[in-house]
CSV table of C-alpha atoms in Angstrom, one decimal:
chain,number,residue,atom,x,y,z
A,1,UNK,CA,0.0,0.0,0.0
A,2,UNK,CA,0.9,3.4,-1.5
A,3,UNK,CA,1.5,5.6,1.7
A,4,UNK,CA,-0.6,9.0,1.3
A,5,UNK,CA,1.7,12.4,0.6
A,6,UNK,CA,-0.2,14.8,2.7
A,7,UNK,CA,-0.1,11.7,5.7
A,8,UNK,CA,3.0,10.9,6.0
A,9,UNK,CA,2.6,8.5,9.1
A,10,UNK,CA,-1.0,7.4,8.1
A,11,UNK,CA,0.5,3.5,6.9
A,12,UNK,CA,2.8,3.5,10.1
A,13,UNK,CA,-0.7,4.5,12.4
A,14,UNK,CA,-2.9,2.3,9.8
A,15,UNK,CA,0.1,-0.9,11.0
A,16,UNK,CA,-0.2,0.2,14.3
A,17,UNK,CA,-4.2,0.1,14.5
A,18,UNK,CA,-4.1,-2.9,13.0
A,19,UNK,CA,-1.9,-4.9,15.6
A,20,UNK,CA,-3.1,-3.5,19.1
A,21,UNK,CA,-6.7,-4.4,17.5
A,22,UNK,CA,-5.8,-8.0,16.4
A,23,UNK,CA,-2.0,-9.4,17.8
A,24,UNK,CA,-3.0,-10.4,21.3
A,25,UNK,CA,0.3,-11.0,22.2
A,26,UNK,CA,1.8,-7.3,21.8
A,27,UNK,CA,-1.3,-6.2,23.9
A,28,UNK,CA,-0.8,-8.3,26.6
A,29,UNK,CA,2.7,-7.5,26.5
A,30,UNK,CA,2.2,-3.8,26.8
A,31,UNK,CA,-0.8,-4.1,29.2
A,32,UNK,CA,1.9,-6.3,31.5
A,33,UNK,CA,3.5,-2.1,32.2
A,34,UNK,CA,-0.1,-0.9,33.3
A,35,UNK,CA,-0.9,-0.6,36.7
A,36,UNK,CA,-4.6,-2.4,38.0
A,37,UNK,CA,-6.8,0.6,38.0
A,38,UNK,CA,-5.6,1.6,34.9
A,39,UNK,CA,-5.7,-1.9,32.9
A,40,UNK,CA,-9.3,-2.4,34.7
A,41,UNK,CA,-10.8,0.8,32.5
A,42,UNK,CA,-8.5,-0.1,29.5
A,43,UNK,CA,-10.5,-4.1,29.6
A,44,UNK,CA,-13.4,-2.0,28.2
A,45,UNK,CA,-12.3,-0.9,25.1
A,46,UNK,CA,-12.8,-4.2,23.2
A,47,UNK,CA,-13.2,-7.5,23.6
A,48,UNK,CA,-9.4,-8.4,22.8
A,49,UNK,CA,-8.3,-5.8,25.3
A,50,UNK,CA,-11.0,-7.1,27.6
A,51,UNK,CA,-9.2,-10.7,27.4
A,52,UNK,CA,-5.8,-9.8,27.6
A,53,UNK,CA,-6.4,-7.8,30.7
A,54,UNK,CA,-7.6,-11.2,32.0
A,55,UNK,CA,-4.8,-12.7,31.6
A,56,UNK,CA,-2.5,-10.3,33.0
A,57,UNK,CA,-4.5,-9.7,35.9
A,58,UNK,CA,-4.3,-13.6,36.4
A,59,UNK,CA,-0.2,-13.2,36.5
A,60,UNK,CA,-0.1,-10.6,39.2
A,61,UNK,CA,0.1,-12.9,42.6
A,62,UNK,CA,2.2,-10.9,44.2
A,63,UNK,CA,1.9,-9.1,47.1
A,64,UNK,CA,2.2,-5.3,47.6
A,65,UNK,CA,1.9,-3.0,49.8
A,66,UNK,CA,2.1,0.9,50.5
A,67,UNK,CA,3.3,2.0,53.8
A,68,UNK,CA,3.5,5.9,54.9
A,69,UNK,CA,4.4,7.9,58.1
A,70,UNK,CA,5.4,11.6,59.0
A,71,UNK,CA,4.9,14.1,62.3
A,72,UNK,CA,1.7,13.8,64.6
A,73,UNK,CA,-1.2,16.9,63.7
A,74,UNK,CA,-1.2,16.8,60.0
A,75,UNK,CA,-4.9,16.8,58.0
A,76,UNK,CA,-4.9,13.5,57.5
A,77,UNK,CA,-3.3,10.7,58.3
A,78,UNK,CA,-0.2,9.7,56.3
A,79,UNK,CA,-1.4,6.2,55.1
A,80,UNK,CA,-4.6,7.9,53.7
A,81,UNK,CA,-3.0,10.5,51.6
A,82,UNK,CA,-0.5,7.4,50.2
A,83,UNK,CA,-3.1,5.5,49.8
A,84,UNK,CA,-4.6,7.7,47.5
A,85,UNK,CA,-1.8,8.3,45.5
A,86,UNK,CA,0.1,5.2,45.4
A,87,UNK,CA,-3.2,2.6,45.1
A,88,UNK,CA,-3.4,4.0,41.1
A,89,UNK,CA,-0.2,2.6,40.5
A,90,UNK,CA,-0.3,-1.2,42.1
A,91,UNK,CA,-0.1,-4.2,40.1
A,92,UNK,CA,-2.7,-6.5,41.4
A,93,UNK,CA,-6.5,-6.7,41.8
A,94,UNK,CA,-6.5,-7.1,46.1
A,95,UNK,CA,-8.7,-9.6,47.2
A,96,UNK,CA,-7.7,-9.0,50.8
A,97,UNK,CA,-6.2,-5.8,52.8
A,98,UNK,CA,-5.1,-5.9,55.9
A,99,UNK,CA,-4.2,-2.4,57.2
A,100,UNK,CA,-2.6,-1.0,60.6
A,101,UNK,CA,-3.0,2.6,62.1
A,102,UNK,CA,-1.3,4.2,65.1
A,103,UNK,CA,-4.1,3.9,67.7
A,104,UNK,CA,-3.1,7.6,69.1
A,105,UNK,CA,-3.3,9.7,65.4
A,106,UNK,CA,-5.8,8.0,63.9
A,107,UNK,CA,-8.5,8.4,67.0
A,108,UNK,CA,-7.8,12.2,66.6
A,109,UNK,CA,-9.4,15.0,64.7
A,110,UNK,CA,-8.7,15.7,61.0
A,111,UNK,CA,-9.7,16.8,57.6
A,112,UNK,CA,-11.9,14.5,55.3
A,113,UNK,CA,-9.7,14.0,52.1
A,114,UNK,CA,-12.5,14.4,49.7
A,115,UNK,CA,-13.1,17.1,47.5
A,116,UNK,CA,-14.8,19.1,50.6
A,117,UNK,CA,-11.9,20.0,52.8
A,118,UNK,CA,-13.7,21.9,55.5
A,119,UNK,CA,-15.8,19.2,57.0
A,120,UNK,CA,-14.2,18.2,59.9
A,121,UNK,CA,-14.3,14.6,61.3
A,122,UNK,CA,-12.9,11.6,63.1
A,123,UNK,CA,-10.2,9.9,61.6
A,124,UNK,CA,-12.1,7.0,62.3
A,125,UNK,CA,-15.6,8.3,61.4
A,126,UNK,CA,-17.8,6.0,59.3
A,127,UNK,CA,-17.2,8.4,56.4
A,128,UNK,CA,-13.3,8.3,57.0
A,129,UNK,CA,-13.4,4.1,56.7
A,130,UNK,CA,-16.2,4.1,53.6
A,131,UNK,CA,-13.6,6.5,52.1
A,132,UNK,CA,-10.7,3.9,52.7
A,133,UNK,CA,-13.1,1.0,51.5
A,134,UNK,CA,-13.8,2.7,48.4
A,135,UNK,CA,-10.0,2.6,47.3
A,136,UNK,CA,-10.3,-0.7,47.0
A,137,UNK,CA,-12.8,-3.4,44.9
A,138,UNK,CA,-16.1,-4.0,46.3
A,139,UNK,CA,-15.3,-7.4,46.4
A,140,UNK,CA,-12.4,-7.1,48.6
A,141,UNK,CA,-11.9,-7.4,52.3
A,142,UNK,CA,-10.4,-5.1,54.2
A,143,UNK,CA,-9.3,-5.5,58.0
A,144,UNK,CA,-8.2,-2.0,59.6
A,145,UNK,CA,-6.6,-2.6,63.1
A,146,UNK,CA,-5.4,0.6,65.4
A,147,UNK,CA,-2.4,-0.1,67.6
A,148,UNK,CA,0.1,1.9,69.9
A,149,UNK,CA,3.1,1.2,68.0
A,150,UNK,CA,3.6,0.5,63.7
A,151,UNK,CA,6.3,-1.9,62.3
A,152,UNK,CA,6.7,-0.9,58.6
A,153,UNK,CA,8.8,-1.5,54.9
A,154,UNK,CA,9.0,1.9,53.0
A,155,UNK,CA,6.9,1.6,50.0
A,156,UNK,CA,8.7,0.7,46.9
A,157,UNK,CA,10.9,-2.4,47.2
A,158,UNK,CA,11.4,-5.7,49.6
A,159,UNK,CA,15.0,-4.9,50.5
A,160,UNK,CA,14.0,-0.9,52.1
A,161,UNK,CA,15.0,-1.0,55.8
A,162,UNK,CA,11.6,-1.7,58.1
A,163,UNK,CA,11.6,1.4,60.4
A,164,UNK,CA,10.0,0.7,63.9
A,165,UNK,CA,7.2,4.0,64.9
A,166,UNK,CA,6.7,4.3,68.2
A,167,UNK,CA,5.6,8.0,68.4
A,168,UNK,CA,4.1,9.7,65.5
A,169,UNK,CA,1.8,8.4,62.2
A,170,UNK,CA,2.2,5.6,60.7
A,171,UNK,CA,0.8,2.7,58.9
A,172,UNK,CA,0.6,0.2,56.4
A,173,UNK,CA,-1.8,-1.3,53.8
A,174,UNK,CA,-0.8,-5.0,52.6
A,175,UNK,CA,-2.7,-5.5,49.4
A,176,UNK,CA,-3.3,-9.5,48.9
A,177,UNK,CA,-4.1,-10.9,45.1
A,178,UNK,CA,-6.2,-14.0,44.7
A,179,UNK,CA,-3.3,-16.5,44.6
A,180,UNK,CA,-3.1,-20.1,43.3
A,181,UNK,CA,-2.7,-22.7,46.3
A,182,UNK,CA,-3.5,-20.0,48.8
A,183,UNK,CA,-6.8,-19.1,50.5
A,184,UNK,CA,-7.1,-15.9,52.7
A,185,UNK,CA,-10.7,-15.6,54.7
A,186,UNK,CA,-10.8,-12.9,57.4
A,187,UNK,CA,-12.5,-13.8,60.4
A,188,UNK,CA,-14.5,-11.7,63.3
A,189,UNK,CA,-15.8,-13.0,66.5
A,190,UNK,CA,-17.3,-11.2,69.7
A,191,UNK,CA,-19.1,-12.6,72.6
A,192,UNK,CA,-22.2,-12.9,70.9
A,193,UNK,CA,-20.6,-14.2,67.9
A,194,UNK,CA,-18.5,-16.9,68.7
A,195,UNK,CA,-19.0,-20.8,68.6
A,196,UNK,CA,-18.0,-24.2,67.2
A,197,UNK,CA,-20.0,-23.3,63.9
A,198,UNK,CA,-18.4,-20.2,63.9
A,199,UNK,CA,-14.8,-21.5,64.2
A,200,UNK,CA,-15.7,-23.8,61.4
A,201,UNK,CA,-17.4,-21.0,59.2
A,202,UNK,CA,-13.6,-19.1,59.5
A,203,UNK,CA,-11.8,-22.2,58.5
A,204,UNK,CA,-10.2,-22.4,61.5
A,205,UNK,CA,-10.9,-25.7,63.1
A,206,UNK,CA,-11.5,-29.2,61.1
A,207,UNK,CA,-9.8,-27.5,58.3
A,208,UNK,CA,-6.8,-29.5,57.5
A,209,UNK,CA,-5.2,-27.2,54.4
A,210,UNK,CA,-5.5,-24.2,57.5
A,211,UNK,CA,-1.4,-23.6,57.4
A,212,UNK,CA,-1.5,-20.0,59.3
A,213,UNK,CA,-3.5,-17.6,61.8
A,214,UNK,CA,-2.5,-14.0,62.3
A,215,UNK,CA,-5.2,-12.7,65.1
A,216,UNK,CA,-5.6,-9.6,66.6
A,217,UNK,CA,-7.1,-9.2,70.4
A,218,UNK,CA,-9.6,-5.7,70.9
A,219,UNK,CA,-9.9,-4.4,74.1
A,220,UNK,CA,-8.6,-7.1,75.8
A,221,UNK,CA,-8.8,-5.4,79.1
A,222,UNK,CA,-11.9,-5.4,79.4
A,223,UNK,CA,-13.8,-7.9,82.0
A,224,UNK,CA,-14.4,-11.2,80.7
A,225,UNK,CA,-11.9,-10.8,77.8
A,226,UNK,CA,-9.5,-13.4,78.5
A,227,UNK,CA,-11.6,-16.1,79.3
A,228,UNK,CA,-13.0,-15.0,75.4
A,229,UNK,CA,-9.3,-15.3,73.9
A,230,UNK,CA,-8.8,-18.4,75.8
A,231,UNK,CA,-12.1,-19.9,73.3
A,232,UNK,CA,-10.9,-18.4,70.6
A,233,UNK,CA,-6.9,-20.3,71.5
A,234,UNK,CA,-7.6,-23.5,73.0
A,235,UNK,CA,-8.8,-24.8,69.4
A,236,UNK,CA,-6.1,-23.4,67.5
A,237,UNK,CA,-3.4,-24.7,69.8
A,238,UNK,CA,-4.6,-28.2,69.1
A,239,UNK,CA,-4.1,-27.2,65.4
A,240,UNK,CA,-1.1,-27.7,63.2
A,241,UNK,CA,-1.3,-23.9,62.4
A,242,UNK,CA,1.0,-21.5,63.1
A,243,UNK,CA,-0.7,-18.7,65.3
A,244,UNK,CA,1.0,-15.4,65.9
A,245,UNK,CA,-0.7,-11.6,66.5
A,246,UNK,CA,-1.4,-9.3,69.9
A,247,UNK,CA,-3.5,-6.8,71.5
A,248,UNK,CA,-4.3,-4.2,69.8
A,249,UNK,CA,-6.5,-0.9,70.4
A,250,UNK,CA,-9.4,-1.2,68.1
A,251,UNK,CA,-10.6,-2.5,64.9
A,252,UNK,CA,-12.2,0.5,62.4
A,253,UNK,CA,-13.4,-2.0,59.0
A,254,UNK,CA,-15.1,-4.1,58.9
A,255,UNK,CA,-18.0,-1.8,61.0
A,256,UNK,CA,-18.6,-4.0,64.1
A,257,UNK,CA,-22.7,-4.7,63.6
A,258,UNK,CA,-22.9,-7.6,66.3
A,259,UNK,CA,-21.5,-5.8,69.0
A,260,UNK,CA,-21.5,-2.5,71.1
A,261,UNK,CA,-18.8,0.0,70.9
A,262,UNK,CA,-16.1,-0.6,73.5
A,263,UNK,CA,-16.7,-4.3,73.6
A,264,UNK,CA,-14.2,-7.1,72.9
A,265,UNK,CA,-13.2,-9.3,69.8
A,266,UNK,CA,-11.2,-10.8,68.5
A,267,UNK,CA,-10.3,-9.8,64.6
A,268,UNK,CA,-7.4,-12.3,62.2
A,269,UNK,CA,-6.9,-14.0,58.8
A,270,UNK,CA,-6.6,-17.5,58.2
A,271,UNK,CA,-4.2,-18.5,55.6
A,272,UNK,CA,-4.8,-22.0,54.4
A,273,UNK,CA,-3.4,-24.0,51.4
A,274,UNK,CA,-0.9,-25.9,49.9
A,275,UNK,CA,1.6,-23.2,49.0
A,276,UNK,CA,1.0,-21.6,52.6
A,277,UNK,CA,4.2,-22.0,54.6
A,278,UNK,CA,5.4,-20.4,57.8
A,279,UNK,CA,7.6,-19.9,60.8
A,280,UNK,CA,7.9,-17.8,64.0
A,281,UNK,CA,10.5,-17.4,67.2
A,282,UNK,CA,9.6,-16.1,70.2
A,283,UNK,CA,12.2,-13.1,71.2
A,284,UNK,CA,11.9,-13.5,75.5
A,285,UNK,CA,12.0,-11.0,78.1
A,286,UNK,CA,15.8,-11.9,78.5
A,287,UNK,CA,16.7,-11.0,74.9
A,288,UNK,CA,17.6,-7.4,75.3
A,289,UNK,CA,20.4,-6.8,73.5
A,290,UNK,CA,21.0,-6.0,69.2
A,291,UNK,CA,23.2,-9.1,69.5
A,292,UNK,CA,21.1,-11.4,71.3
A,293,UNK,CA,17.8,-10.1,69.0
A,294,UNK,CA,19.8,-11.5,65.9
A,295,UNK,CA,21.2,-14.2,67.2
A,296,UNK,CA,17.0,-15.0,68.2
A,297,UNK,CA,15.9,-14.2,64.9
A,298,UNK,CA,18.4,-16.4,63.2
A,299,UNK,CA,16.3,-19.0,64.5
A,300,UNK,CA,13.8,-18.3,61.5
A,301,UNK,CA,16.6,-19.5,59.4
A,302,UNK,CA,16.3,-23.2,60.1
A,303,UNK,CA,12.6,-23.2,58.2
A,304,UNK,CA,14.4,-22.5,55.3
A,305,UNK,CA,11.2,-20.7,53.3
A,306,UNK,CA,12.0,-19.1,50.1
A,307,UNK,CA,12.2,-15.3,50.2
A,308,UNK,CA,10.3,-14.7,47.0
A,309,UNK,CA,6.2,-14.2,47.9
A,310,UNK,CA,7.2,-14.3,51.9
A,311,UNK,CA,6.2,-11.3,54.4
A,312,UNK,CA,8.3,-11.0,57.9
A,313,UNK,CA,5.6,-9.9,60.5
A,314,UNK,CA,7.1,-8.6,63.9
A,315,UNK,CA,4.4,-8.4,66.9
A,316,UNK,CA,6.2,-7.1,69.8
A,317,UNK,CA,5.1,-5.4,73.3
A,318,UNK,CA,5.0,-1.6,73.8
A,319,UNK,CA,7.5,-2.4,76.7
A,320,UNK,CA,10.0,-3.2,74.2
A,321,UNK,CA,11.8,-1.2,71.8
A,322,UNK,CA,14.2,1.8,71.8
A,323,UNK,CA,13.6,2.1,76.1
A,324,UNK,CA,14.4,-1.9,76.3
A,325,UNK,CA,17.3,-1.6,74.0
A,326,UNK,CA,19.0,1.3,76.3
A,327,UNK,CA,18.0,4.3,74.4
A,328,UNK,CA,19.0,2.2,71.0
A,329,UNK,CA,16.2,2.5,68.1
A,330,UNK,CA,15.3,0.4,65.6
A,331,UNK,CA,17.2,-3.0,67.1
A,332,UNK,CA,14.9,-5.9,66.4
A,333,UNK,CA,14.1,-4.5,63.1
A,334,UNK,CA,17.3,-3.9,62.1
A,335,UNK,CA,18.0,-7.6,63.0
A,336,UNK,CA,15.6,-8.6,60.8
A,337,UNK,CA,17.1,-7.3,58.0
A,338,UNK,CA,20.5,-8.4,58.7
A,339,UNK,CA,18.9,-11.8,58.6
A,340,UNK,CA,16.8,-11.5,55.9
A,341,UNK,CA,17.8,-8.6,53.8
A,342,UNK,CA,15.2,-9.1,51.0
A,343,UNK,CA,12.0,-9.8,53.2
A,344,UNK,CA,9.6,-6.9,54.3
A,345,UNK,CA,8.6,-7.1,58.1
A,346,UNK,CA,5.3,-5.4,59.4
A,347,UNK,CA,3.6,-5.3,62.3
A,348,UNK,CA,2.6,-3.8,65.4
A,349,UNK,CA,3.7,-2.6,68.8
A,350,UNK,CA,0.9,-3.6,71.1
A,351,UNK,CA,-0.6,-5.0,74.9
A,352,UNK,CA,0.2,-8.7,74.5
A,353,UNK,CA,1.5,-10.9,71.9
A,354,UNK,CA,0.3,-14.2,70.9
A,355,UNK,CA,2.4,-16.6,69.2
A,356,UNK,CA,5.6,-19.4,69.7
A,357,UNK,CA,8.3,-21.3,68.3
A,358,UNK,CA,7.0,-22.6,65.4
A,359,UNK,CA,7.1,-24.2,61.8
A,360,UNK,CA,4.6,-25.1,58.9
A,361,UNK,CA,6.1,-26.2,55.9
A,362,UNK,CA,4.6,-28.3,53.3
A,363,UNK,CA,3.2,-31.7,55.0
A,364,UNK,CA,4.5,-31.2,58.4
A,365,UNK,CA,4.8,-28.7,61.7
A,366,UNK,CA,7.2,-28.8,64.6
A,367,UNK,CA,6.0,-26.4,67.2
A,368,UNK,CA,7.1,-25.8,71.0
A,369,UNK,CA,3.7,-24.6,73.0
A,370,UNK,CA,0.4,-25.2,74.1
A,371,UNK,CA,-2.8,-23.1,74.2
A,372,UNK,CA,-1.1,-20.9,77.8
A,373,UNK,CA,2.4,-21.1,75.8
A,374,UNK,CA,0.6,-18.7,73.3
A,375,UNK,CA,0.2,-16.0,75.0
A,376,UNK,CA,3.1,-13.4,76.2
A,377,UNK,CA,4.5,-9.9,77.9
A,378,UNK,CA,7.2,-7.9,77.0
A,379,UNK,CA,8.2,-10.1,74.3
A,380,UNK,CA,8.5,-10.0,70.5
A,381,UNK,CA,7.0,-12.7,68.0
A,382,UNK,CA,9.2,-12.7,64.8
A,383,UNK,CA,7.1,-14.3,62.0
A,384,UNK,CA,7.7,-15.3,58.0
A,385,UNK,CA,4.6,-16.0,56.0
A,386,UNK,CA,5.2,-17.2,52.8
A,387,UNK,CA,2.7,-17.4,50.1
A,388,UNK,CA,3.7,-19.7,47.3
């Protein structure tokens, strides 16, 4: 074909047309450089588009995050404005979130981040959390925890150093895909709530694929809430499942419908599947020095679980960190990354912690405690999860 005179790039744009209309295998390849949101609007151009986008959405099993902190008094809370901003530009359709607040920030006052700036609210008003829901698809689940202290990676890449925040915002979104071999299902209980059925509803009892348990504890000092955590433990400690977590403040999404503000729950995810592995150490009171904190985490290494797909999770008592170290900042997390240098770490500084020596790994678990070996003071639980 004869290219036209007075369009000089009319065969080039004709060629063009032609193949992102009918060569699947360029458009998948571009669509592969197109974050979610983006490639989700982009799957309704055509039905080839449509397809393609399918596919790549099918590839992205791994899991992301975005993380964010600053000074105490701003607006709005750092996560949220990050959250905005950097949820454009992930590449994965989350299935699952499971977010943590500062307890202190968050339960303050501050500016809605909608287009109407001067309506003041609650950082953890029902607007604030439907704004945060919204972010993500309908279809996902998204757990929101408040806690004293954060445990956070920097947003961007595995091998960033986690920073411990012990004062000031911070927080953390982890953005799960549907994955092959791997089943996430959030659970919620309260006094009114719990039961056998229950348990079984969660996948957390006669569930023999149920690999891991990361639970969180609401206002556990409230009367009658230990004999609760104790109903919620004694199954699980029977299990083969690894079961690490803590006290925490309060839980802002899902909205709590079966039970009156101030009451107790408990809050978690259970992680069950082939391609679920995981491991923990229990840092005791006695382990109070940068050297000794390695030297516990190190333990970890004997699981042997591959670092690609795997998340480090550090639950650790508000006792602990820079005033346990002698003034030094930073130490079990830094320890972390000496040992694994390519694993994020999360978490949480918080009023318990809940978890022991443990490993799951393909068809069997070694483990060192029973349902009272579970539960801890001024200790840290160093966890890997990985995810196939």
């Amino acid at each position: 074909m004869d290219e036209d005179p007075d369009f000089p790039g009319s065969s080039q744009d004709s060629k063009a047309e032609y193949i992102l209309s009918n060569v699947a295998e360029v458009v998948e390849r571009i669509l592969t450089f197109v974050p979610t949101k983006s490639l989700l609007r982009i799957a309704s151009v055509c039905r080839l588009w449509r397809n393609c986008a399918r596919r790549v959405l099918r590839t992205q099993q791994k899991v992301t995050w975005v993380s964010a902190c600053g000074p105490p008094g701003s607006r709005v809370h750092a996560l949220c404005s990050s959250l905005v901003e950097d949820v454009e530009k992930v590449f994965l359709l989350p299935q699952t979130v499971l977010a943590m607040v500062d307890s202190e920030a968050f339960s303050g006052q501050a500016y809605c981040y909608r287009e109407n700036k001067e309506a003041k609210k609650s950082r953890q008003s029902p607007d604030t959390v439907e704004e945060l829901s919204l972010l993500f698809p309908k279809t996902c689940d998204v757990m929101g925890i408040t806690t004293p202290g954060i445990v956070l990676t920097p947003t961007g890449s595995s091998s960033n150093p986690p920073q411990e925040h012990q004062e000031g915002e911070a927080g953390y979104a982890i953005m799960f895909p549907s994955m092959e071999g791997v089943n996430i299902r959030p659970f919620h209980f309260c006094k009114k709530t719990i039961s056998q059925s229950s348990l079984e509803e969660a996948g957390l009892v006669d569930n023999p694929e149920l690999r891991v348990v990361l639970l969180f504890v609401y206002e556990a000092y409230k009367s009658g809430a230990a004999r609760f955590l104790n109903q919620v433990l004694e199954p699980l400690a029977k299990s083969k499942a690894l079961i690490a977590g803590g006290l925490v403040e309060s839980v802002f999404s899902p909205p709590r419908q079966c039970c009156s503000q101030g009451a107790y729950g408990v809050v978690g995810l259970a992680l069950s599947g082939p391609r679920v592995q995981g491991a923990s150490v229990l840092l005791e009171q006695d382990v109070g020095t940068p050297k000794a904190a390695e030297a516990a985490i190190l333990r970890l290494k004997a699981a042997k679980l591959p670092e690609r797909n795997t998340l480090g999770f550090m639950f650790a008592c508000v006792g602990r960190g820079q005033n346990y170290y002698n003034n030094q900042s930073n130490v079990e997390a830094d320890a972390f990354r000496k040992v694994f240098p390519n694993i994020p770490l999360f978490g949480l500084f918080g009023n318990g912690e809940i978890g022991c020596d443990r490993i799951v790994k393909d068809d069997y678990t070694l483990c060192d405690a029973d349902m009272d070996g579970l539960q801890h003071e001024y200790t840290t639980v160093m966890t890997l999860v990985h995810l196939g």
